[in-house]
CSV table of C-alpha atoms in Angstrom, one decimal:
chain,number,residue,atom,x,y,z
E,21,MET,CA,10.3,-13.5,12.4
E,22,TYR,CA,8.9,-10.0,12.2
E,23,ILE,CA,11.6,-9.0,9.6
E,24,LEU,CA,10.5,-11.8,7.2
E,25,LEU,CA,6.8,-11.0,7.8
E,26,ALA,CA,7.4,-7.3,7.3
E,27,LEU,CA,9.2,-8.0,4.0
E,28,LEU,CA,6.4,-10.2,2.9
E,29,ALA,CA,3.8,-7.5,3.8
E,30,LEU,CA,5.8,-5.0,1.8
E,31,ILE,CA,5.9,-7.2,-1.3
E,32,VAL,CA,2.2,-8.2,-1.1
E,33,SER,CA,0.9,-4.7,-0.5
E,34,PHE,CA,3.0,-3.4,-3.4
E,35,GLY,CA,1.7,-6.1,-5.7
E,36,VAL,CA,-2.0,-5.6,-4.7
E,37,GLY,CA,-1.6,-1.9,-4.8
E,38,PHE,CA,0.0,-1.9,-8.2
E,39,ILE,CA,-2.8,-4.0,-9.7
E,40,LEU,CA,-5.5,-1.8,-8.0
E,41,ASN,CA,-3.8,1.4,-9.3
E,42,MET,CA,-3.4,-0.1,-12.7
E,43,LEU,CA,-7.1,-1.1,-13.0
E,44,THR,CA,-8.4,2.2,-11.7
E,45,LYS,CA,-7.8,5.6,-13.3
E,46,PHE,CA,-6.9,7.1,-9.9
E,47,TRP,CA,-3.2,6.6,-9.3
E,48,MET,CA,-3.5,6.9,-5.5
E,49,ALA,CA,-6.2,4.3,-5.1
E,50,SER,CA,-3.9,2.0,-3.0
E,51,GLY,CA,-2.9,4.8,-0.7
E,52,VAL,CA,-6.6,5.7,0.0
E,53,ALA,CA,-7.5,2.0,0.5
E,54,PHE,CA,-4.6,1.6,3.0
E,55,LEU,CA,-5.7,4.7,4.9
E,56,ALA,CA,-9.2,3.4,5.1
E,57,LEU,CA,-7.9,0.0,6.3
E,58,PHE,CA,-5.6,1.7,8.9
E,59,LEU,CA,-8.5,3.8,10.3
E,60,TYR,CA,-10.7,0.7,10.5
E,61,ILE,CA,-8.0,-1.2,12.4
E,62,MET,CA,-7.5,1.8,14.8
E,63,ALA,CA,-11.2,1.9,15.5
E,64,LYS,CA,-11.4,-1.8,16.2
E,65,VAL,CA,-8.3,-2.2,18.5
E,66,ASP,CA,-8.4,1.1,20.2
E,67,ALA,CA,-4.8,1.8,19.3
E,68,SER,CA,-3.5,-1.0,21.6
E,69,LEU,CA,-1.0,-2.5,19.2
E,70,ARG,CA,2.4,-4.0,20.0
E,71,PRO,CA,5.6,-2.7,18.3
E,72,GLY,CA,5.6,-5.6,15.9
E,73,ASP,CA,2.1,-4.7,14.7
E,74,TRP,CA,3.2,-1.1,14.1
E,75,ILE,CA,6.2,-2.3,12.0
E,76,LEU,CA,3.9,-4.4,9.9
E,77,LEU,CA,1.5,-1.5,9.4
E,78,LEU,CA,4.5,0.7,8.4
E,79,PHE,CA,5.7,-1.8,5.8
E,80,LEU,CA,2.2,-2.1,4.4
E,81,ALA,CA,2.0,1.6,4.1
E,82,CYS,CA,5.4,1.7,2.3
E,83,GLY,CA,4.2,-0.9,-0.2
E,84,ALA,CA,0.9,0.8,-0.9
E,85,PHE,CA,2.4,4.2,-1.4
E,86,ALA,CA,5.4,2.9,-3.4
E,87,SER,CA,3.0,1.2,-5.8
E,88,ALA,CA,1.1,4.5,-6.2
E,89,PHE,CA,4.2,6.4,-7.1
E,90,THR,CA,5.4,3.6,-9.4
E,91,ILE,CA,2.2,3.8,-11.3
E,92,ARG,CA,2.4,7.6,-11.5
E,93,THR,CA,5.9,7.5,-12.8
E,94,LEU,CA,5.1,4.9,-15.4
E,95,ARG,CA,2.1,6.8,-16.6
E,96,ASN,CA,4.1,10.0,-16.8
E,97,ARG,CA,6.7,8.3,-18.9
E,98,GLY,CA,4.1,7.2,-21.4
E,99,PHE,CA,3.1,3.7,-20.4
E,100,ARG,CA,-0.7,3.2,-20.9
E,101,MET,CA,-1.8,0.6,-18.4
E,102,PHE,CA,-5.4,-0.4,-19.2
E,103,GLN,CA,-6.5,3.2,-20.1
């Protein structure tokens, strides 16, 4: 169950991060947004997460940072997304 949920979290965070990075001029916007979300979660739950929760957070981070590096690569190769 966690494998399917982790894969879904990766895909969703990549998609949302890609759109967020495409609409902003800052290519690392999704990474910054994820770090803010992560710090908020850690402040609310006092770091008492189960291993499955850590796996989901890891896959969310991978999707957010993968979308940031994808946008950066596309912009370096000449694609002009909403600029």
